[in-house]
PDB file of C-alpha atoms in Angstrom:
ATOM      1  CA  MET A 858      86.052  78.043  88.327  1.00 93.00           C
ATOM      2  CA  LYS A 859      89.321  79.692  89.304  1.00 96.00           C
ATOM      3  CA  GLU A 860      92.409  77.631  90.166  1.00 97.00           C
ATOM      4  CA  GLN A 861      95.470  78.816  92.057  1.00 97.00           C
ATOM      5  CA  VAL A 862      98.426  77.365  93.944  1.00 98.00           C
ATOM      6  CA  LEU A 863      99.257  78.766  97.391  1.00 98.00           C
ATOM      7  CA  PRO A 864     102.695  78.462  99.031  1.00 98.00           C
ATOM      8  CA  THR A 865     102.523  77.122 102.611  1.00 98.00           C
ATOM      9  CA  HIS A 866     104.440  78.176 105.732  1.00 94.00           C
ATOM     10  CA  ASP A 867     106.735  75.119 105.447  1.00 96.00           C
ATOM     11  CA  GLY A 868     107.643  75.199 101.755  1.00 97.00           C
ATOM     12  CA  GLY A 869     104.718  73.115 100.502  1.00 97.00           C
ATOM     13  CA  ARG A 870     101.843  74.059  98.236  1.00 98.00           C
ATOM     14  CA  LEU A 871      98.049  73.963  98.350  1.00 98.00           C
ATOM     15  CA  ALA A 872      95.828  73.705  95.270  1.00 98.00           C
ATOM     16  CA  LEU A 873      92.825  76.020  95.678  1.00 98.00           C
ATOM     17  CA  TYR A 874      89.646  76.045  93.580  1.00 98.00           C
ATOM     18  CA  SER A 875      87.024  78.802  93.725  1.00 98.00           C
ATOM     19  CA  TYR A 876      83.446  78.662  92.417  1.00 98.00           C
ATOM     20  CA  GLY A 877      80.802  81.347  92.034  1.00 98.00           C
ATOM     21  CA  THR A 878      81.547  85.074  91.921  1.00 98.00           C
ATOM     22  CA  GLU A 879      85.310  85.356  91.524  1.00 94.00           C
ATOM     23  CA  ASP A 880      85.730  88.673  93.351  1.00 96.00           C
ATOM     24  CA  ALA A 881      83.174  87.981  96.111  1.00 98.00           C
ATOM     25  CA  PRO A 882      84.074  89.811  99.366  1.00 98.00           C
ATOM     26  CA  GLY A 883      85.206  87.810 102.408  1.00 98.00           C
ATOM     27  CA  GLU A 884      81.838  88.001 104.163  1.00 98.00           C
ATOM     28  CA  ARG A 885      80.309  86.292 101.106  1.00 98.00           C
ATOM     29  CA  ARG A 886      82.910  83.541 100.764  1.00 98.00           C
ATOM     30  CA  VAL A 887      82.632  80.047 102.282  1.00 98.00           C
ATOM     31  CA  LEU A 888      85.781  77.988 102.788  1.00 98.00           C
ATOM     32  CA  LEU A 889      84.979  74.269 102.457  1.00 98.00           C
ATOM     33  CA  ILE A 890      87.305  71.810 104.255  1.00 98.00           C
ATOM     34  CA  GLY A 891      86.938  68.278 102.893  1.00 96.00           C
ATOM     35  CA  GLY A 892      87.037  64.897 104.611  1.00 92.00           C
ATOM     36  CA  ALA A 893      89.580  62.078 104.839  1.00 88.00           C
ATOM     37  CA  PHE A 894      90.834  60.623 101.528  1.00 84.00           C
ATOM     38  CA  LEU A 895      88.716  63.054  99.464  1.00 88.00           C
ATOM     39  CA  THR A 896      90.107  65.463  96.882  1.00 91.00           C
ATOM     40  CA  ALA A 897      88.807  68.940  96.036  1.00 95.00           C
ATOM     41  CA  LEU A 898      87.656  67.478  92.707  1.00 93.00           C
ATOM     42  CA  ILE A 899      85.198  65.182  94.519  1.00 92.00           C
ATOM     43  CA  TYR A 900      83.656  68.286  96.145  1.00 95.00           C
ATOM     44  CA  ARG A 901      83.243  70.113  92.816  1.00 96.00           C
ATOM     45  CA  PRO A 902      79.514  69.255  92.296  1.00 96.00           C
ATOM     46  CA  PHE A 903      78.717  70.388  95.851  1.00 97.00           C
ATOM     47  CA  SER A 904      80.838  73.548  95.546  1.00 98.00           C
ATOM     48  CA  VAL A 905      79.044  74.503  92.313  1.00 98.00           C
ATOM     49  CA  ALA A 906      75.627  73.759  93.850  1.00 98.00           C
ATOM     50  CA  LEU A 907      76.380  75.680  97.058  1.00 98.00           C
ATOM     51  CA  ALA A 908      77.689  78.729  95.155  1.00 98.00           C
ATOM     52  CA  LYS A 909      74.467  78.666  93.119  1.00 98.00           C
ATOM     53  CA  GLY A 910      72.354  78.198  96.280  1.00 98.00           C
ATOM     54  CA  LEU A 911      74.055  81.145  97.971  1.00 98.00           C
ATOM     55  CA  GLY A 912      73.369  83.297  94.911  1.00 97.00           C
ATOM     56  CA  GLU A 913      74.975  86.109  92.994  1.00 97.00           C
ATOM     57  CA  GLY A 914      77.933  87.744  94.726  1.00 98.00           C
ATOM     58  CA  TRP A 915      78.939  84.608  96.707  1.00 98.00           C
ATOM     59  CA  ALA A 916      81.890  82.240  96.266  1.00 98.00           C
ATOM     60  CA  VAL A 917      82.880  78.807  97.587  1.00 98.00           C
ATOM     61  CA  ASP A 918      86.590  78.021  98.025  1.00 98.00           C
ATOM     62  CA  VAL A 919      87.792  74.414  98.381  1.00 98.00           C
ATOM     63  CA  TYR A 920      91.386  73.208  98.555  1.00 98.00           C
ATOM     64  CA  ASP A 921      93.225  69.911  98.353  1.00 97.00           C
ATOM     65  CA  ARG A 922      94.498  69.135 101.831  1.00 97.00           C
ATOM     66  CA  ARG A 923      98.063  67.770 102.101  1.00 96.00           C
ATOM     67  CA  GLY A 924      98.768  64.524 100.309  1.00 93.00           C
ATOM     68  CA  ARG A 925      95.988  64.672  97.718  1.00 91.00           C
ATOM     69  CA  GLY A 926      95.143  66.208  94.370  1.00 91.00           C
ATOM     70  CA  SER A 927      97.637  68.861  93.287  1.00 94.00           C
ATOM     71  CA  SER A 928      98.752  69.827  96.794  1.00 97.00           C
ATOM     72  CA  SER A 929     102.146  68.704  98.135  1.00 96.00           C
ATOM     73  CA  GLY A 930     102.546  65.663 100.377  1.00 94.00           C
ATOM     74  CA  GLN A 931     102.348  65.589 104.150  1.00 95.00           C
ATOM     75  CA  PRO A 932     105.603  66.856 105.721  1.00 95.00           C
ATOM     76  CA  ALA A 933     107.607  64.587 108.041  1.00 94.00           C
ATOM     77  CA  ASP A 934     106.310  66.468 111.099  1.00 94.00           C
ATOM     78  CA  TYR A 935     102.694  66.490 109.854  1.00 94.00           C
ATOM     79  CA  SER A 936     100.044  66.906 112.566  1.00 94.00           C
ATOM     80  CA  MET A 937      96.792  68.750 113.227  1.00 94.00           C
ATOM     81  CA  ALA A 938      98.977  71.871 113.617  1.00 95.00           C
ATOM     82  CA  THR A 939      99.889  71.520 109.892  1.00 97.00           C
ATOM     83  CA  GLU A 940      96.193  71.429 108.981  1.00 97.00           C
ATOM     84  CA  ILE A 941      95.442  74.486 111.133  1.00 97.00           C
ATOM     85  CA  ALA A 942      98.316  76.459 109.558  1.00 98.00           C
ATOM     86  CA  ASP A 943      96.986  75.493 106.108  1.00 98.00           C
ATOM     87  CA  VAL A 944      93.508  76.785 106.989  1.00 98.00           C
ATOM     88  CA  ARG A 945      95.144  80.085 107.975  1.00 98.00           C
ATOM     89  CA  THR A 946      97.020  80.162 104.625  1.00 98.00           C
ATOM     90  CA  VAL A 947      93.802  79.710 102.642  1.00 98.00           C
ATOM     91  CA  LEU A 948      91.937  82.312 104.721  1.00 98.00           C
ATOM     92  CA  ASP A 949      94.785  84.783 104.079  1.00 98.00           C
ATOM     93  CA  ALA A 950      94.537  84.146 100.331  1.00 98.00           C
ATOM     94  CA  THR A 951      90.746  84.303  99.997  1.00 98.00           C
ATOM     95  CA  GLY A 952      89.660  86.554 102.859  1.00 98.00           C
ATOM     96  CA  ALA A 953      86.800  84.092 103.495  1.00 98.00           C
ATOM     97  CA  ARG A 954      84.782  84.875 106.634  1.00 98.00           C
ATOM     98  CA  ASN A 955      82.775  81.625 106.663  1.00 98.00           C
ATOM     99  CA  ILE A 956      83.928  78.018 107.153  1.00 98.00           C
ATOM    100  CA  LEU A 957      82.216  74.700 106.411  1.00 98.00           C
ATOM    101  CA  GLY A 958      83.819  71.384 107.403  1.00 98.00           C
ATOM    102  CA  HIS A 959      82.731  67.877 106.353  1.00 96.00           C
ATOM    103  CA  SER A 960      83.655  64.687 108.257  1.00 92.00           C
ATOM    104  CA  LEU A 961      87.361  64.798 109.143  1.00 93.00           C
ATOM    105  CA  GLY A 962      87.379  68.280 107.586  1.00 96.00           C
ATOM    106  CA  GLY A 963      84.875  69.141 110.325  1.00 96.00           C
ATOM    107  CA  SER A 964      87.478  68.113 112.890  1.00 94.00           C
ATOM    108  CA  VAL A 965      90.059  70.327 111.146  1.00 96.00           C
ATOM    109  CA  ALA A 966      87.584  73.244 111.077  1.00 98.00           C
ATOM    110  CA  LEU A 967      86.672  72.935 114.774  1.00 97.00           C
ATOM    111  CA  ASN A 968      90.291  72.570 115.896  1.00 95.00           C
ATOM    112  CA  ALA A 969      91.369  75.496 113.715  1.00 97.00           C
ATOM    113  CA  VAL A 970      88.677  77.876 114.975  1.00 97.00           C
ATOM    114  CA  GLN A 971      89.368  76.770 118.553  1.00 96.00           C
ATOM    115  CA  GLU A 972      93.031  77.712 117.947  1.00 96.00           C
ATOM    116  CA  PHE A 973      92.024  81.043 116.342  1.00 97.00           C
ATOM    117  CA  THR A 974      90.103  82.181 119.456  1.00 97.00           C
ATOM    118  CA  GLY A 975      90.810  85.843 120.174  1.00 96.00           C
ATOM    119  CA  THR A 976      92.246  86.550 116.699  1.00 97.00           C
ATOM    120  CA  ALA A 977      90.910  88.027 113.462  1.00 97.00           C
ATOM    121  CA  TYR A 978      90.769  84.505 111.970  1.00 98.00           C
ATOM    122  CA  VAL A 979      87.646  83.553 113.928  1.00 98.00           C
ATOM    123  CA  PRO A 980      84.982  83.268 111.188  1.00 98.00           C
ATOM    124  CA  ASP A 981      81.659  85.099 111.101  1.00 98.00           C
ATOM    125  CA  LYS A 982      79.959  81.718 110.650  1.00 98.00           C
ATOM    126  CA  LEU A 983      81.143  78.141 111.186  1.00 98.00           C
ATOM    127  CA  ALA A 984      79.200  75.005 110.185  1.00 98.00           C
ATOM    128  CA  VAL A 985      80.214  71.343 110.296  1.00 98.00           C
ATOM    129  CA  TYR A 986      78.394  68.311 108.888  1.00 97.00           C
ATOM    130  CA  ASP A 987      79.073  64.842 110.383  1.00 94.00           C
ATOM    131  CA  ALA A 988      82.232  66.155 112.080  1.00 94.00           C
ATOM    132  CA  ALA A 989      84.614  63.279 112.886  1.00 90.00           C
ATOM    133  CA  VAL A 990      85.858  64.368 116.317  1.00 90.00           C
ATOM    134  CA  ASN A 991      87.201  61.925 118.905  1.00 85.00           C
ATOM    135  CA  ILE A 992      85.184  63.133 121.903  1.00 87.00           C
ATOM    136  CA  ASP A 993      86.261  61.425 125.143  1.00 83.00           C
ATOM    137  CA  GLY A 994      87.615  58.462 123.182  1.00 80.00           C
ATOM    138  CA  SER A 995      84.345  57.935 121.282  1.00 79.00           C
ATOM    139  CA  ILE A 996      86.296  56.774 118.215  1.00 76.00           C
ATOM    140  CA  ASP A 997      87.873  53.317 118.408  1.00 75.00           C
ATOM    141  CA  THR A 998      91.395  53.753 116.985  1.00 78.00           C
ATOM    142  CA  SER A 999      92.547  50.158 117.580  1.00 80.00           C
ATOM    143  CA  TRP A1000      92.040  49.363 113.871  1.00 79.00           C
ATOM    144  CA  LEU A1001      94.459  52.058 112.669  1.00 82.00           C
ATOM    145  CA  SER A1002      97.626  49.975 113.150  1.00 85.00           C
ATOM    146  CA  GLY A1003      96.254  47.116 111.026  1.00 86.00           C
ATOM    147  CA  PHE A1004      95.062  49.623 108.444  1.00 83.00           C
ATOM    148  CA  GLU A1005      98.476  51.335 108.323  1.00 84.00           C
ATOM    149  CA  ASP A1006     100.281  48.000 107.992  1.00 87.00           C
ATOM    150  CA  ALA A1007      98.011  46.980 105.091  1.00 85.00           C
ATOM    151  CA  VAL A1008      98.559  50.353 103.358  1.00 81.00           C
ATOM    152  CA  ASN A1009     102.353  50.150 103.806  1.00 81.00           C
ATOM    153  CA  ASN A1010     102.381  46.646 102.296  1.00 83.00           C
ATOM    154  CA  GLY A1011     100.194  47.600  99.351  1.00 79.00           C
ATOM    155  CA  ARG A1012      97.301  45.364 100.429  1.00 82.00           C
ATOM    156  CA  VAL A1013      94.512  47.656  99.310  1.00 78.00           C
ATOM    157  CA  GLY A1014      91.707  45.163  99.919  1.00 80.00           C
ATOM    158  CA  HIS A1015      92.812  44.497 103.493  1.00 83.00           C
ATOM    159  CA  ALA A1016      93.224  48.226 104.176  1.00 82.00           C
ATOM    160  CA  LEU A1017      89.699  48.936 102.926  1.00 78.00           C
ATOM    161  CA  ALA A1018      88.382  45.976 104.926  1.00 80.00           C
ATOM    162  CA  HIS A1019      89.901  47.364 108.151  1.00 80.00           C
ATOM    163  CA  MET A1020      88.334  50.715 107.436  1.00 75.00           C
ATOM    164  CA  LYS A1021      84.871  49.406 106.533  1.00 74.00           C
ATOM    165  CA  ARG A1022      84.706  47.272 109.662  1.00 74.00           C
ATOM    166  CA  ALA A1023      85.841  50.159 111.870  1.00 72.00           C
ATOM    167  CA  THR A1024      83.639  52.872 110.409  1.00 66.00           C
ATOM    168  CA  SER A1025      80.470  50.782 110.108  1.00 69.00           C
ATOM    169  CA  PRO A1026      80.476  48.665 113.299  1.00 65.00           C
ATOM    170  CA  GLY A1027      76.750  47.943 113.197  1.00 67.00           C
ATOM    171  CA  SER A1028      76.533  47.220 109.484  1.00 66.00           C
ATOM    172  CA  PRO A1029      76.182  43.829 107.748  1.00 68.00           C
ATOM    173  CA  MET A1030      79.658  44.594 106.298  1.00 61.00           C
ATOM    174  CA  ALA A1031      81.156  44.395 109.794  1.00 65.00           C
ATOM    175  CA  ARG A1032      79.945  40.821 110.221  1.00 69.00           C
ATOM    176  CA  ILE A1033      81.718  39.518 107.108  1.00 66.00           C
ATOM    177  CA  PRO A1034      84.968  37.663 108.022  1.00 72.00           C
ATOM    178  CA  GLU A1035      87.894  39.998 107.257  1.00 68.00           C
ATOM    179  CA  PRO A1036      89.622  37.782 104.612  1.00 72.00           C
ATOM    180  CA  VAL A1037      86.336  37.628 102.663  1.00 71.00           C
ATOM    181  CA  LEU A1038      85.788  41.370 103.103  1.00 65.00           C
ATOM    182  CA  ALA A1039      89.365  42.042 101.952  1.00 71.00           C
ATOM    183  CA  GLY A1040      88.716  40.111  98.725  1.00 72.00           C
ATOM    184  CA  LEU A1041      85.469  41.989  98.163  1.00 67.00           C
ATOM    185  CA  MET A1042      87.165  45.341  98.782  1.00 67.00           C
ATOM    186  CA  ALA A1043      90.031  44.441  96.410  1.00 69.00           C
ATOM    187  CA  LEU A1044      87.422  43.946  93.678  1.00 65.00           C
ATOM    188  CA  LEU A1045      85.805  47.293  94.531  1.00 64.00           C
ATOM    189  CA  SER A1046      89.216  48.969  94.590  1.00 63.00           C
ATOM    190  CA  ARG A1047      89.561  48.466  90.829  1.00 68.00           C
ATOM    191  CA  THR A1048      86.905  51.113  90.200  1.00 70.00           C
ATOM    192  CA  LYS A1049      87.888  54.661  89.215  1.00 66.00           C
ATOM    193  CA  VAL A1050      86.834  56.192  92.555  1.00 62.00           C
ATOM    194  CA  ASN A1051      88.812  53.624  94.487  1.00 67.00           C
ATOM    195  CA  ARG A1052      91.875  54.155  92.268  1.00 70.00           C
ATOM    196  CA  MET A1053      91.804  57.734  93.507  1.00 66.00           C
ATOM    197  CA  PHE A1054      91.195  56.434  97.025  1.00 69.00           C
ATOM    198  CA  ARG A1055      94.264  54.179  96.758  1.00 72.00           C
ATOM    199  CA  GLU A1056      96.434  57.145  95.759  1.00 76.00           C
ATOM    200  CA  VAL A1057      95.499  59.078  98.899  1.00 77.00           C
ATOM    201  CA  MET A1058      95.592  56.104 101.292  1.00 78.00           C
ATOM    202  CA  PRO A1059      99.101  56.767 102.674  1.00 79.00           C
ATOM    203  CA  SER A1060      98.196  60.371 103.541  1.00 84.00           C
ATOM    204  CA  GLY A1061      94.913  59.058 104.958  1.00 82.00           C
ATOM    205  CA  VAL A1062      96.804  57.148 107.635  1.00 83.00           C
ATOM    206  CA  GLY A1063      98.540  60.372 108.679  1.00 86.00           C
ATOM    207  CA  GLU A1064      95.411  62.483 108.829  1.00 88.00           C
ATOM    208  CA  LEU A1065      93.423  59.883 110.778  1.00 85.00           C
ATOM    209  CA  ARG A1066      96.233  59.617 113.339  1.00 84.00           C
ATOM    210  CA  ALA A1067      96.475  63.429 113.553  1.00 86.00           C
ATOM    211  CA  ALA A1068      92.719  63.799 114.110  1.00 85.00           C
ATOM    212  CA  TYR A1069      92.142  60.843 116.439  1.00 81.00           C
ATOM    213  CA  LYS A1070      95.472  60.582 118.303  1.00 77.00           C
ATOM    214  CA  GLU A1071      94.219  62.255 121.420  1.00 70.00           C
ATOM    215  CA  ALA A1072      90.677  62.230 122.731  1.00 72.00           C
ATOM    216  CA  ASP A1073      89.166  65.723 122.731  1.00 77.00           C
ATOM    217  CA  HIS A1074      86.645  66.800 125.330  1.00 81.00           C
ATOM    218  CA  ALA A1075      83.400  68.516 124.388  1.00 82.00           C
ATOM    219  CA  ARG A1076      84.138  71.331 126.852  1.00 84.00           C
ATOM    220  CA  ASP A1077      87.416  72.089 125.005  1.00 88.00           C
ATOM    221  CA  PHE A1078      85.290  73.455 122.179  1.00 95.00           C
ATOM    222  CA  SER A1079      83.192  75.754 124.400  1.00 95.00           C
ATOM    223  CA  VAL A1080      85.269  78.708 123.091  1.00 96.00           C
ATOM    224  CA  LEU A1081      83.818  78.293 119.568  1.00 97.00           C
ATOM    225  CA  PRO A1082      81.661  81.158 118.224  1.00 97.00           C
ATOM    226  CA  ALA A1083      78.104  81.310 119.598  1.00 96.00           C
ATOM    227  CA  ASN A1084      76.581  80.910 116.118  1.00 95.00           C
ATOM    228  CA  THR A1085      78.436  77.641 115.319  1.00 98.00           C
ATOM    229  CA  HIS A1086      76.074  75.295 113.453  1.00 98.00           C
ATOM    230  CA  PHE A1087      76.408  71.546 114.093  1.00 98.00           C
ATOM    231  CA  MET A1088      74.788  69.309 111.470  1.00 98.00           C
ATOM    232  CA  ALA A1089      74.418  65.540 111.160  1.00 96.00           C
ATOM    233  CA  GLY A1090      72.764  63.190 108.689  1.00 95.00           C
ATOM    234  CA  GLY A1091      69.744  61.188 109.812  1.00 94.00           C
ATOM    235  CA  LYS A1092      71.059  58.230 107.780  1.00 90.00           C
ATOM    236  CA  SER A1093      74.717  58.648 108.800  1.00 88.00           C
ATOM    237  CA  PRO A1094      76.224  56.308 111.441  1.00 83.00           C
ATOM    238  CA  SER A1095      74.686  57.305 114.811  1.00 86.00           C
ATOM    239  CA  TYR A1096      78.100  58.390 116.147  1.00 85.00           C
ATOM    240  CA  TYR A1097      77.934  61.629 114.112  1.00 91.00           C
ATOM    241  CA  LYS A1098      74.580  62.716 115.553  1.00 93.00           C
ATOM    242  CA  ALA A1099      75.705  61.884 119.106  1.00 92.00           C
ATOM    243  CA  THR A1100      78.935  63.867 118.608  1.00 93.00           C
ATOM    244  CA  ALA A1101      77.118  66.864 117.110  1.00 96.00           C
ATOM    245  CA  GLU A1102      74.634  66.915 120.009  1.00 96.00           C
ATOM    246  CA  ARG A1103      77.432  66.764 122.600  1.00 95.00           C
ATOM    247  CA  LEU A1104      79.326  69.594 120.918  1.00 96.00           C
ATOM    248  CA  HIS A1105      76.137  71.641 120.566  1.00 97.00           C
ATOM    249  CA  GLY A1106      75.525  71.161 124.307  1.00 96.00           C
ATOM    250  CA  ALA A1107      79.050  72.398 125.083  1.00 95.00           C
ATOM    251  CA  VAL A1108      79.043  75.498 122.863  1.00 97.00           C
ATOM    252  CA  PRO A1109      76.762  78.247 124.248  1.00 96.00           C
ATOM    253  CA  GLY A1110      74.548  79.804 121.577  1.00 97.00           C
ATOM    254  CA  SER A1111      75.292  77.129 118.966  1.00 98.00           C
ATOM    255  CA  THR A1112      72.614  75.420 116.863  1.00 98.00           C
ATOM    256  CA  PHE A1113      72.044  71.768 115.929  1.00 98.00           C
ATOM    257  CA  GLU A1114      70.269  70.493 112.825  1.00 98.00           C
ATOM    258  CA  LEU A1115      69.544  66.909 111.813  1.00 97.00           C
ATOM    259  CA  SER A1116      69.141  66.397 108.073  1.00 95.00           C
ATOM    260  CA  PRO A1117      66.538  63.556 108.037  1.00 93.00           C
ATOM    261  CA  LYS A1118      67.474  62.124 104.631  1.00 91.00           C
ATOM    262  CA  GLY A1119      71.156  63.031 104.938  1.00 93.00           C
ATOM    263  CA  PHE A1120      73.856  60.345 104.784  1.00 90.00           C
ATOM    264  CA  HIS A1121      77.573  60.751 105.415  1.00 89.00           C
ATOM    265  CA  GLY A1122      78.368  61.382 101.749  1.00 89.00           C
ATOM    266  CA  SER A1123      75.522  63.873 101.227  1.00 91.00           C
ATOM    267  CA  ILE A1124      77.906  66.817 100.903  1.00 94.00           C
ATOM    268  CA  PRO A1125      80.089  65.477  98.056  1.00 91.00           C
ATOM    269  CA  ALA A1126      76.901  64.093  96.478  1.00 91.00           C
ATOM    270  CA  ALA A1127      75.403  67.631  96.536  1.00 92.00           C
ATOM    271  CA  VAL A1128      72.051  66.462  97.955  1.00 92.00           C
ATOM    272  CA  ASN A1129      69.565  69.299  97.328  1.00 95.00           C
ATOM    273  CA  GLU A1130      68.041  69.318 100.823  1.00 94.00           C
ATOM    274  CA  LEU A1131      71.455  69.760 102.426  1.00 95.00           C
ATOM    275  CA  VAL A1132      72.648  72.380  99.930  1.00 97.00           C
ATOM    276  CA  ALA A1133      69.487  74.399 100.701  1.00 96.00           C
ATOM    277  CA  ASP A1134      69.947  74.074 104.488  1.00 97.00           C
ATOM    278  CA  ILE A1135      73.604  75.095 104.367  1.00 98.00           C
ATOM    279  CA  SER A1136      72.913  78.026 102.012  1.00 98.00           C
ATOM    280  CA  GLU A1137      70.191  79.236 104.368  1.00 98.00           C
ATOM    281  CA  TYR A1138      72.551  79.128 107.359  1.00 98.00           C
ATOM    282  CA  PHE A1139      75.308  81.154 105.691  1.00 98.00           C
ATOM    283  CA  LYS A1140      72.903  83.691 104.163  1.00 97.00           C
ATOM    284  CA  GLY A1141      70.718  83.998 107.268  1.00 91.00           C
TER     285      GLY A1141
END
């Protein structure tokens, strides 16, 4: 693994980690953009597995987005434009010609490539798995204010409760009264993973607002490259499959793949089936 720190356009810094063949050429490099609240470290097992799946001469680059890991915090004027500029910074540094986005990182990837239309930054291949895109208001953002208030007041359990109820509307979790759920989440938040989660919560509020603030329209993404690959997990919340199918329908020449055993966390978990499918797409 190679580590480096990249200066950003606005005086910040991005921590970048590269796996696989260090001097791999751009056409054999995949830039991975991670989801909300997740650090590059959480994606290490997947990055290692994907680099191995792609084979000799390939590399996977993953960076800490603003407000997590060793990257600098979100600037005062943080927005999706900040994320897009950061993608450009990493592409300049690595020369990567392939992009993979997971969850909210899928939203960043799609918005970035949409913005890059007509420039040399448009990747050779673009894939997203369970992309969290607010298509025509498909994401209910009414919970964000309560979540933000809980984060600002240090009420970790309540913040997690708001999030669980919002992101799993059909789950048994959603039917638990919020005060009870908050207590349960506070217990869970003492674990190591949730300690990390708590550290990135404030930046999580910012990135969720940036991604979901305005409803996108599927047709807005029709300018994406014809070989864009939309993926969703068969065991992920149904919203992700519906979103991927709508985007696939709007992007001429794109492909859609449902990973039957895939769940939303399959990428950080480095599930073999998914690693194989993604490797095949980028090598194909």
